[in-house]
Amino acid sequence: MSKIDPCYFDLQIYAIYRAIWERWGDEAWHVVWRSGEVLFDEIEPTLGLATDDTPFSAMRRLADYLRQVGYVDDIAVRQIGEDELEYEMLNPVILPGAKRLIAEGAVPAHISTTLMFALLRKRFGLKAEMLGEPKLLPDGRGIERWKLSPIGE
């Protein structure tokens, strides 16, 4: 099987999320979050998650998967407080389209973020909340800060 060109993939994701936003406005956020759940269900068997994984070890396994499939050049998850973490991606393939969507006021895809959130919710009963806006840096890094809490709090 041939590999898909990352620029084409970015444009395709941009076009899909742009069209969803044009049709449903901020209701498009439902598609963003649900797509992460659906994708997680599809790839979970390939992640090799163990029953004794911690949230951070499981997120690192998912991060390794995202690097191996070519979604990012590099990726890191760091605990920066008791219930806070920093999520850093280097050159995610959807970064150019995400920047365009944000500049247009549209809803960006957040593919890896929604996957991580789905992992935390489904495997560990944790809710992740993004703190502030993602930082999209000129060197290709995207950095997010999240707060974790048990579902129901």
GROMACS .gro file of N, CA and C in nm:
model
  459
    1MET      N    1   0.084  -0.117   0.000
    1MET     CA    2   0.000   0.000   0.000
    1MET      C    3   0.089   0.125   0.000
    2SER      N    4   0.054   0.223  -0.080
    2SER     CA    5   0.133   0.345  -0.085
    2SER      C    6   0.098   0.436   0.032
    3LYS      N    7   0.188   0.526   0.065
    3LYS     CA    8   0.167   0.620   0.176
    3LYS      C    9   0.099   0.746   0.124
    4ILE      N   10   0.018   0.807   0.209
    4ILE     CA   11  -0.051   0.929   0.172
    4ILE      C   12   0.043   1.048   0.195
    5ASP      N   13   0.039   1.144   0.109
    5ASP     CA   14   0.120   1.263   0.121
    5ASP      C   15   0.069   1.347   0.239
    6PRO      N   16   0.156   1.385   0.333
    6PRO     CA   17   0.113   1.462   0.449
    6PRO      C   18   0.045   1.595   0.412
    7CYS      N   19   0.092   1.661   0.307
    7CYS     CA   20   0.028   1.787   0.266
    7CYS      C   21  -0.114   1.764   0.217
    8TYR      N   22  -0.133   1.657   0.143
    8TYR     CA   23  -0.268   1.623   0.098
    8TYR      C   24  -0.357   1.590   0.218
    9PHE      N   25  -0.305   1.510   0.311
    9PHE     CA   26  -0.383   1.473   0.430
    9PHE      C   27  -0.425   1.598   0.507
   10ASP      N   28  -0.332   1.692   0.525
   10ASP     CA   29  -0.364   1.818   0.593
   10ASP      C   30  -0.475   1.892   0.520
   11LEU      N   31  -0.465   1.901   0.388
   11LEU     CA   32  -0.568   1.970   0.311
   11LEU      C   33  -0.704   1.900   0.321
   12GLN      N   34  -0.702   1.769   0.320
   12GLN     CA   35  -0.828   1.694   0.331
   12GLN      C   36  -0.892   1.718   0.467
   13ILE      N   37  -0.814   1.711   0.573
   13ILE     CA   38  -0.868   1.736   0.708
   13ILE      C   39  -0.917   1.880   0.718
   14TYR      N   40  -0.840   1.974   0.665
   14TYR     CA   41  -0.884   2.114   0.663
   14TYR      C   42  -1.020   2.127   0.594
   15ALA      N   43  -1.031   2.067   0.475
   15ALA     CA   44  -1.155   2.078   0.397
   15ALA      C   45  -1.274   2.019   0.472
   16ILE      N   46  -1.256   1.903   0.533
   16ILE     CA   47  -1.365   1.838   0.607
   16ILE      C   48  -1.409   1.925   0.724
   17TYR      N   49  -1.314   1.971   0.804
   17TYR     CA   50  -1.350   2.049   0.922
   17TYR      C   51  -1.401   2.188   0.885
   18ARG      N   52  -1.351   2.244   0.777
   18ARG     CA   53  -1.404   2.372   0.728
   18ARG      C   54  -1.550   2.356   0.685
   19ALA      N   55  -1.579   2.249   0.611
   19ALA     CA   56  -1.716   2.225   0.566
   19ALA      C   57  -1.810   2.199   0.684
   20ILE      N   58  -1.764   2.123   0.782
   20ILE     CA   59  -1.846   2.096   0.901
   20ILE      C   60  -1.875   2.227   0.973
   21TRP      N   61  -1.773   2.311   0.990
   21TRP     CA   62  -1.791   2.438   1.059
   21TRP      C   63  -1.884   2.531   0.981
   22GLU      N   64  -1.869   2.535   0.848
   22GLU     CA   65  -1.957   2.621   0.767
   22GLU      C   66  -2.103   2.579   0.783
   23ARG      N   67  -2.127   2.451   0.794
   23ARG     CA   68  -2.265   2.402   0.804
   23ARG      C   69  -2.322   2.415   0.945
   24TRP      N   70  -2.241   2.385   1.048
   24TRP     CA   71  -2.294   2.379   1.183
   24TRP      C   72  -2.230   2.476   1.283
   25GLY      N   73  -2.138   2.559   1.240
   25GLY     CA   74  -2.079   2.657   1.332
   25GLY      C   75  -2.014   2.589   1.452
   26ASP      N   76  -2.034   2.645   1.568
   26ASP     CA   77  -1.971   2.590   1.689
   26ASP      C   78  -2.024   2.453   1.727
   27GLU      N   79  -2.135   2.410   1.671
   27GLU     CA   80  -2.182   2.273   1.693
   27GLU      C   81  -2.081   2.172   1.636
   28ALA      N   82  -1.990   2.220   1.552
   28ALA     CA   83  -1.886   2.133   1.496
   28ALA      C   84  -1.798   2.074   1.606
   29TRP      N   85  -1.792   2.136   1.723
   29TRP     CA   86  -1.714   2.080   1.833
   29TRP      C   87  -1.759   1.939   1.868
   30HIS      N   88  -1.888   1.910   1.850
   30HIS     CA   89  -1.937   1.773   1.875
   30HIS      C   90  -1.868   1.673   1.783
   31VAL      N   91  -1.846   1.711   1.659
   31VAL     CA   92  -1.776   1.624   1.564
   31VAL      C   93  -1.630   1.607   1.607
   32VAL      N   94  -1.567   1.716   1.648
   32VAL     CA   95  -1.427   1.710   1.691
   32VAL      C   96  -1.411   1.606   1.802
   33TRP      N   97  -1.489   1.619   1.909
   33TRP     CA   98  -1.473   1.530   2.024
   33TRP      C   99  -1.519   1.388   1.994
   34ARG      N  100  -1.628   1.373   1.921
   34ARG     CA  101  -1.676   1.238   1.888
   34ARG      C  102  -1.579   1.166   1.795
   35SER      N  103  -1.517   1.237   1.701
   35SER     CA  104  -1.424   1.172   1.610
   35SER      C  105  -1.306   1.112   1.686
   36GLY      N  106  -1.262   1.177   1.793
   36GLY     CA  107  -1.155   1.121   1.875
   36GLY      C  108  -1.196   0.991   1.942
   37GLU      N  109  -1.321   0.985   1.989
   37GLU     CA  110  -1.371   0.862   2.051
   37GLU      C  111  -1.378   0.749   1.949
   38VAL      N  112  -1.431   0.779   1.830
   38VAL     CA  113  -1.443   0.678   1.726
   38VAL      C  114  -1.305   0.628   1.685
   39LEU      N  115  -1.213   0.719   1.661
   39LEU     CA  116  -1.078   0.680   1.620
   39LEU      C  117  -1.009   0.599   1.730
   40PHE      N  118  -1.025   0.639   1.855
   40PHE     CA  119  -0.964   0.563   1.964
   40PHE      C  120  -1.017   0.420   1.965
   41ASP      N  121  -1.148   0.403   1.950
   41ASP     CA  122  -1.205   0.268   1.947
   41ASP      C  123  -1.145   0.185   1.835
   42GLU      N  124  -1.116   0.248   1.722
   42GLU     CA  125  -1.060   0.178   1.607
   42GLU      C  126  -0.914   0.136   1.630
   43ILE      N  127  -0.835   0.221   1.693
   43ILE     CA  128  -0.692   0.191   1.706
   43ILE      C  129  -0.654   0.128   1.840
   44GLU      N  130  -0.742   0.129   1.936
   44GLU     CA  131  -0.708   0.078   2.070
   44GLU      C  132  -0.646  -0.062   2.066
   45PRO      N  133  -0.700  -0.156   1.987
   45PRO     CA  134  -0.637  -0.290   1.986
   45PRO      C  135  -0.492  -0.291   1.939
   46THR      N  136  -0.451  -0.195   1.860
   46THR     CA  137  -0.314  -0.192   1.808
   46THR      C  138  -0.216  -0.122   1.902
   47LEU      N  139  -0.266  -0.059   2.008
   47LEU     CA  140  -0.179   0.019   2.096
   47LEU      C  141  -0.103  -0.065   2.198
   48GLY      N  142  -0.148  -0.186   2.223
   48GLY     CA  143  -0.080  -0.271   2.319
   48GLY      C  144  -0.092  -0.221   2.461
   49LEU      N  145  -0.205  -0.160   2.494
   49LEU     CA  146  -0.225  -0.110   2.630
   49LEU      C  147  -0.239  -0.227   2.727
   50ALA      N  148  -0.175  -0.214   2.842
   50ALA     CA  149  -0.180  -0.319   2.944
   50ALA      C  150  -0.279  -0.279   3.054
   51THR      N  151  -0.330  -0.379   3.123
   51THR     CA  152  -0.426  -0.350   3.230
   51THR      C  153  -0.361  -0.273   3.345
   52ASP      N  154  -0.230  -0.284   3.359
   52ASP     CA  155  -0.162  -0.212   3.467
   52ASP      C  156  -0.100  -0.080   3.422
   53ASP      N  157  -0.131  -0.036   3.301
   53ASP     CA  158  -0.083   0.094   3.254
   53ASP      C  159  -0.139   0.205   3.343
   54THR      N  160  -0.057   0.306   3.365
   54THR     CA  161  -0.104   0.428   3.430
   54THR      C  162  -0.154   0.522   3.320
   55PRO      N  163  -0.226   0.627   3.356
   55PRO     CA  164  -0.265   0.722   3.252
   55PRO      C  165  -0.146   0.773   3.172
   56PHE      N  166  -0.034   0.803   3.238
   56PHE     CA  167   0.081   0.858   3.167
   56PHE      C  168   0.150   0.753   3.080
   57SER      N  169   0.161   0.630   3.127
   57SER     CA  170   0.223   0.528   3.043
   57SER      C  171   0.135   0.498   2.921
   58ALA      N  172   0.004   0.499   2.939
   58ALA     CA  173  -0.087   0.476   2.826
   58ALA      C  174  -0.080   0.592   2.727
   59MET      N  175  -0.071   0.715   2.778
   59MET     CA  176  -0.058   0.830   2.687
   59MET      C  177   0.073   0.824   2.611
   60ARG      N  178   0.178   0.777   2.676
   60ARG     CA  179   0.306   0.763   2.607
   60ARG      C  180   0.299   0.656   2.498
   61ARG      N  181   0.225   0.549   2.523
   61ARG     CA  182   0.207   0.447   2.419
   61ARG      C  183   0.131   0.506   2.300
   62LEU      N  184   0.027   0.582   2.328
   62LEU     CA  185  -0.048   0.646   2.220
   62LEU      C  186   0.041   0.747   2.148
   63ALA      N  187   0.122   0.821   2.221
   63ALA     CA  188   0.215   0.917   2.160
   63ALA      C  189   0.313   0.844   2.068
   64ASP      N  190   0.366   0.731   2.113
   64ASP     CA  191   0.456   0.651   2.029
   64ASP      C  192   0.386   0.607   1.901
   65TYR      N  193   0.261   0.565   1.914
   65TYR     CA  194   0.184   0.524   1.796
   65TYR      C  195   0.171   0.640   1.697
   66LEU      N  196   0.137   0.759   1.748
   66LEU     CA  197   0.121   0.875   1.660
   66LEU      C  198   0.251   0.911   1.589
   67ARG      N  199   0.363   0.892   1.656
   67ARG     CA  200   0.493   0.917   1.593
   67ARG      C  201   0.521   0.810   1.488
   68GLN      N  202   0.495   0.684   1.520
   68GLN     CA  203   0.523   0.573   1.428
   68GLN      C  204   0.441   0.582   1.300
   69VAL      N  205   0.316   0.629   1.310
   69VAL     CA  206   0.233   0.637   1.189
   69VAL      C  207   0.257   0.764   1.110
   70GLY      N  208   0.347   0.850   1.159
   70GLY     CA  209   0.383   0.970   1.085
   70GLY      C  210   0.295   1.090   1.109
   71TYR      N  211   0.214   1.087   1.214
   71TYR     CA  212   0.127   1.201   1.243
   71TYR      C  213   0.209   1.319   1.295
   72VAL      N  214   0.315   1.292   1.368
   72VAL     CA  215   0.403   1.395   1.424
   72VAL      C  216   0.548   1.352   1.407
   73ASP      N  217   0.638   1.451   1.408
   73ASP     CA  218   0.782   1.418   1.409
   73ASP      C  219   0.825   1.375   1.548
   74ASP      N  220   0.771   1.441   1.649
   74ASP     CA  221   0.801   1.406   1.788
   74ASP      C  222   0.682   1.447   1.873
   75ILE      N  223   0.675   1.389   1.992
   75ILE     CA  224   0.559   1.413   2.078
   75ILE      C  225   0.600   1.382   2.221
   76ALA      N  226   0.551   1.461   2.315
   76ALA     CA  227   0.584   1.440   2.456
   76ALA      C  228   0.465   1.475   2.543
   77VAL      N  229   0.452   1.400   2.652
   77VAL     CA  230   0.352   1.427   2.754
   77VAL      C  231   0.429   1.440   2.885
   78ARG      N  232   0.416   1.556   2.951
   78ARG     CA  233   0.489   1.580   3.075
   78ARG      C  234   0.394   1.622   3.186
   79GLN      N  235   0.412   1.563   3.301
   79GLN     CA  236   0.335   1.606   3.418
   79GLN      C  237   0.402   1.733   3.472
   80ILE      N  238   0.321   1.839   3.489
   80ILE     CA  239   0.376   1.965   3.536
   80ILE      C  240   0.315   2.008   3.669
   81GLY      N  241   0.225   1.930   3.720
   81GLY     CA  242   0.162   1.955   3.848
   81GLY      C  243   0.089   1.829   3.890
   82GLU      N  244   0.031   1.832   4.008
   82GLU     CA  245  -0.037   1.713   4.058
   82GLU      C  246  -0.145   1.663   3.961
   83ASP      N  247  -0.221   1.756   3.904
   83ASP     CA  248  -0.329   1.718   3.814
   83ASP      C  249  -0.321   1.791   3.680
   84GLU      N  250  -0.203   1.841   3.645
   84GLU     CA  251  -0.185   1.912   3.519
   84GLU      C  252  -0.072   1.849   3.438
   85LEU      N  253  -0.089   1.856   3.307
   85LEU     CA  254   0.016   1.808   3.220
   85LEU      C  255   0.031   1.898   3.100
   86GLU      N  256   0.146   1.885   3.037
   86GLU     CA  257   0.176   1.958   2.915
   86GLU      C  258   0.190   1.855   2.803
   87TYR      N  259   0.127   1.886   2.692
   87TYR     CA  260   0.126   1.798   2.575
   87TYR      C  261   0.191   1.876   2.461
   88GLU      N  262   0.302   1.823   2.409
   88GLU     CA  263   0.377   1.894   2.306
   88GLU      C  264   0.395   1.805   2.183
   89MET      N  265   0.362   1.862   2.069
   89MET     CA  266   0.377   1.791   1.941
   89MET      C  267   0.472   1.872   1.854
   90LEU      N  268   0.555   1.804   1.777
   90LEU     CA  269   0.642   1.870   1.682
   90LEU      C  270   0.596   1.833   1.541
   91ASN      N  271   0.560   1.933   1.465
   91ASN     CA  272   0.517   1.919   1.326
   91ASN      C  273   0.404   1.818   1.305
   92PRO      N  274   0.293   1.833   1.378
   92PRO     CA  275   0.180   1.747   1.345
   92PRO      C  276   0.136   1.778   1.201
   93VAL      N  277   0.101   1.675   1.126
   93VAL     CA  278   0.073   1.696   0.984
   93VAL      C  279  -0.045   1.789   0.961
   94ILE      N  280  -0.134   1.804   1.058
   94ILE     CA  281  -0.250   1.892   1.039
   94ILE      C  282  -0.225   2.035   1.086
   95LEU      N  283  -0.103   2.068   1.125
   95LEU     CA  284  -0.075   2.202   1.179
   95LEU      C  285  -0.106   2.316   1.081
   96PRO      N  286  -0.065   2.310   0.956
   96PRO     CA  287  -0.097   2.422   0.866
   96PRO      C  288  -0.249   2.444   0.853
   97GLY      N  289  -0.324   2.336   0.837
   97GLY     CA  290  -0.469   2.349   0.826
   97GLY      C  291  -0.533   2.396   0.956
   98ALA      N  292  -0.480   2.348   1.069
   98ALA     CA  293  -0.533   2.391   1.199
   98ALA      C  294  -0.512   2.541   1.218
   99LYS      N  295  -0.395   2.591   1.180
   99LYS     CA  296  -0.369   2.735   1.190
   99LYS      C  297  -0.466   2.813   1.104
  100ARG      N  298  -0.492   2.765   0.984
  100ARG     CA  299  -0.588   2.832   0.895
  100ARG      C  300  -0.728   2.832   0.955
  101LEU      N  301  -0.772   2.717   1.006
  101LEU     CA  302  -0.906   2.709   1.065
  101LEU      C  303  -0.919   2.804   1.184
  102ILE      N  304  -0.819   2.809   1.268
  102ILE     CA  305  -0.823   2.899   1.384
  102ILE      C  306  -0.828   3.044   1.338
  103ALA      N  307  -0.744   3.080   1.238
  103ALA     CA  308  -0.743   3.217   1.186
  103ALA      C  309  -0.879   3.255   1.126
  104GLU      N  310  -0.950   3.157   1.070
  104GLU     CA  311  -1.080   3.181   1.009
  104GLU      C  312  -1.193   3.180   1.113
  105GLY      N  313  -1.159   3.150   1.238
  105GLY     CA  314  -1.261   3.142   1.342
  105GLY      C  315  -1.335   3.010   1.345
  106ALA      N  316  -1.284   2.913   1.271
  106ALA     CA  317  -1.349   2.783   1.261
  106ALA      C  318  -1.298   2.688   1.370
  107VAL      N  319  -1.355   2.571   1.373
  107VAL     CA  320  -1.320   2.468   1.470
  107VAL      C  321  -1.211   2.379   1.413
  108PRO      N  322  -1.092   2.374   1.476
  108PRO     CA  323  -0.984   2.288   1.426
  108PRO      C  324  -1.006   2.142   1.465
  109ALA      N  325  -0.938   2.052   1.397
  109ALA     CA  326  -0.961   1.909   1.415
  109ALA      C  327  -0.916   1.855   1.552
  110HIS      N  328  -0.803   1.897   1.604
  110HIS     CA  329  -0.752   1.846   1.733
  110HIS      C  330  -0.745   1.693   1.735
  111ILE      N  331  -0.696   1.631   1.629
  111ILE     CA  332  -0.700   1.486   1.617
  111ILE      C  333  -0.630   1.416   1.733
  112SER      N  334  -0.506   1.448   1.760
  112SER     CA  335  -0.435   1.376   1.866
  112SER      C  336  -0.486   1.413   2.005
  113THR      N  337  -0.528   1.537   2.023
  113THR     CA  338  -0.583   1.578   2.153
  113THR      C  339  -0.709   1.499   2.184
  114THR      N  340  -0.798   1.487   2.085
  114THR     CA  341  -0.922   1.414   2.111
  114THR      C  342  -0.895   1.266   2.134
  115LEU      N  343  -0.792   1.212   2.070
  115LEU     CA  344  -0.753   1.073   2.096
  115LEU      C  345  -0.706   1.057   2.241
  116MET      N  346  -0.621   1.148   2.286
  116MET     CA  347  -0.571   1.142   2.424
  116MET      C  348  -0.686   1.156   2.523
  117PHE      N  349  -0.777   1.250   2.498
  117PHE     CA  350  -0.890   1.271   2.588
  117PHE      C  351  -0.977   1.144   2.593
  118ALA      N  352  -0.999   1.081   2.477
  118ALA     CA  353  -1.079   0.959   2.473
  118ALA      C  354  -1.010   0.846   2.551
  119LEU      N  355  -0.879   0.834   2.535
  119LEU     CA  356  -0.803   0.734   2.611
  119LEU      C  357  -0.821   0.755   2.761
  120LEU      N  358  -0.805   0.877   2.806
  120LEU     CA  359  -0.816   0.906   2.949
  120LEU      C  360  -0.956   0.877   3.002
  121ARG      N  361  -1.056   0.912   2.925
  121ARG     CA  362  -1.195   0.892   2.968
  121ARG      C  363  -1.232   0.743   2.968
  122LYS      N  364  -1.200   0.675   2.858
  122LYS     CA  365  -1.246   0.537   2.842
  122LYS      C  366  -1.166   0.436   2.927
  123ARG      N  367  -1.037   0.459   2.940
  123ARG     CA  368  -0.954   0.362   3.012
  123ARG      C  369  -0.936   0.393   3.161
  124PHE      N  370  -0.948   0.524   3.196
  124PHE     CA  371  -0.913   0.562   3.334
  124PHE      C  372  -1.021   0.643   3.405
  125GLY      N  373  -1.132   0.671   3.336
  125GLY     CA  374  -1.239   0.749   3.400
  125GLY      C  375  -1.198   0.891   3.433
  126LEU      N  376  -1.106   0.946   3.352
  126LEU     CA  377  -1.057   1.081   3.376
  126LEU      C  378  -1.109   1.177   3.269
  127LYS      N  379  -1.136   1.297   3.313
  127LYS     CA  380  -1.175   1.405   3.222
  127LYS      C  381  -1.054   1.497   3.208
  128ALA      N  382  -1.024   1.534   3.085
  128ALA     CA  383  -0.915   1.628   3.060
  128ALA      C  384  -0.977   1.757   3.009
  129GLU      N  385  -0.929   1.866   3.061
  129GLU     CA  386  -0.977   1.998   3.020
  129GLU      C  387  -0.858   2.080   2.973
  130MET      N  388  -0.871   2.138   2.855
  130MET     CA  389  -0.763   2.220   2.803
  130MET      C  390  -0.760   2.353   2.878
  131LEU      N  391  -0.641   2.392   2.922
  131LEU     CA  392  -0.623   2.518   2.992
  131LEU      C  393  -0.574   2.622   2.893
  132GLY      N  394  -0.656   2.721   2.866
  132GLY     CA  395  -0.618   2.824   2.770
  132GLY      C  396  -0.619   2.770   2.628
  133GLU      N  397  -0.560   2.847   2.540
  133GLU     CA  398  -0.553   2.811   2.399
  133GLU      C  399  -0.422   2.738   2.371
  134PRO      N  400  -0.422   2.648   2.274
  134PRO     CA  401  -0.295   2.585   2.236
  134PRO      C  402  -0.197   2.690   2.185
  135LYS      N  403  -0.070   2.669   2.213
  135LYS     CA  404   0.035   2.755   2.159
  135LYS      C  405   0.087   2.690   2.032
  136LEU      N  406   0.074   2.759   1.921
  136LEU     CA  407   0.124   2.710   1.793
  136LEU      C  408   0.246   2.793   1.757
  137LEU      N  409   0.363   2.737   1.776
  137LEU     CA  410   0.488   2.812   1.764
  137LEU      C  411   0.545   2.805   1.623
  138PRO      N  412   0.623   2.906   1.585
  138PRO     CA  413   0.680   2.911   1.449
  138PRO      C  414   0.771   2.794   1.416
  139ASP      N  415   0.829   2.730   1.517
  139ASP     CA  416   0.922   2.618   1.492
  139ASP      C  417   0.849   2.485   1.469
  140GLY      N  418   0.715   2.489   1.460
  140GLY     CA  419   0.638   2.367   1.431
  140GLY      C  420   0.585   2.296   1.554
  141ARG      N  421   0.611   2.352   1.671
  141ARG     CA  422   0.559   2.289   1.792
  141ARG      C  423   0.419   2.339   1.823
  142GLY      N  424   0.336   2.247   1.870
  142GLY     CA  425   0.207   2.280   1.926
  142GLY      C  426   0.209   2.235   2.071
  143ILE      N  427   0.175   2.326   2.162
  143ILE     CA  428   0.183   2.294   2.304
  143ILE      C  429   0.048   2.324   2.368
  144GLU      N  430  -0.001   2.226   2.442
  144GLU     CA  431  -0.127   2.241   2.515
  144GLU      C  432  -0.103   2.207   2.662
  145ARG      N  433  -0.182   2.269   2.748
  145ARG     CA  434  -0.181   2.235   2.891
  145ARG      C  435  -0.319   2.183   2.926
  146TRP      N  436  -0.321   2.076   3.002
  146TRP     CA  437  -0.447   2.012   3.040
  146TRP      C  438  -0.455   1.994   3.191
  147LYS      N  439  -0.578   1.998   3.240
  147LYS     CA  440  -0.605   1.965   3.379
  147LYS      C  441  -0.686   1.835   3.380
  148LEU      N  442  -0.644   1.739   3.460
  148LEU     CA  443  -0.711   1.611   3.471
  148LEU      C  444  -0.793   1.604   3.599
  149SER      N  445  -0.912   1.543   3.589
  149SER     CA  446  -0.994   1.521   3.707
  149SER      C  447  -1.080   1.397   3.683
  150PRO      N  448  -1.121   1.331   3.790
  150PRO     CA  449  -1.209   1.216   3.772
  150PRO      C  450  -1.342   1.261   3.711
  151ILE      N  451  -1.399   1.177   3.624
  151ILE     CA  452  -1.529   1.209   3.565
  151ILE      C  453  -1.630   1.219   3.678
  152GLY      N  454  -1.711   1.321   3.670
  152GLY     CA  455  -1.813   1.341   3.774
  152GLY      C  456  -1.777   1.453   3.871
  153GLU      N  457  -1.654   1.498   3.868
  153GLU     CA  458  -1.616   1.610   3.955
  153GLU      C  459  -1.648   1.741   3.889
   0.00000   0.00000   0.00000
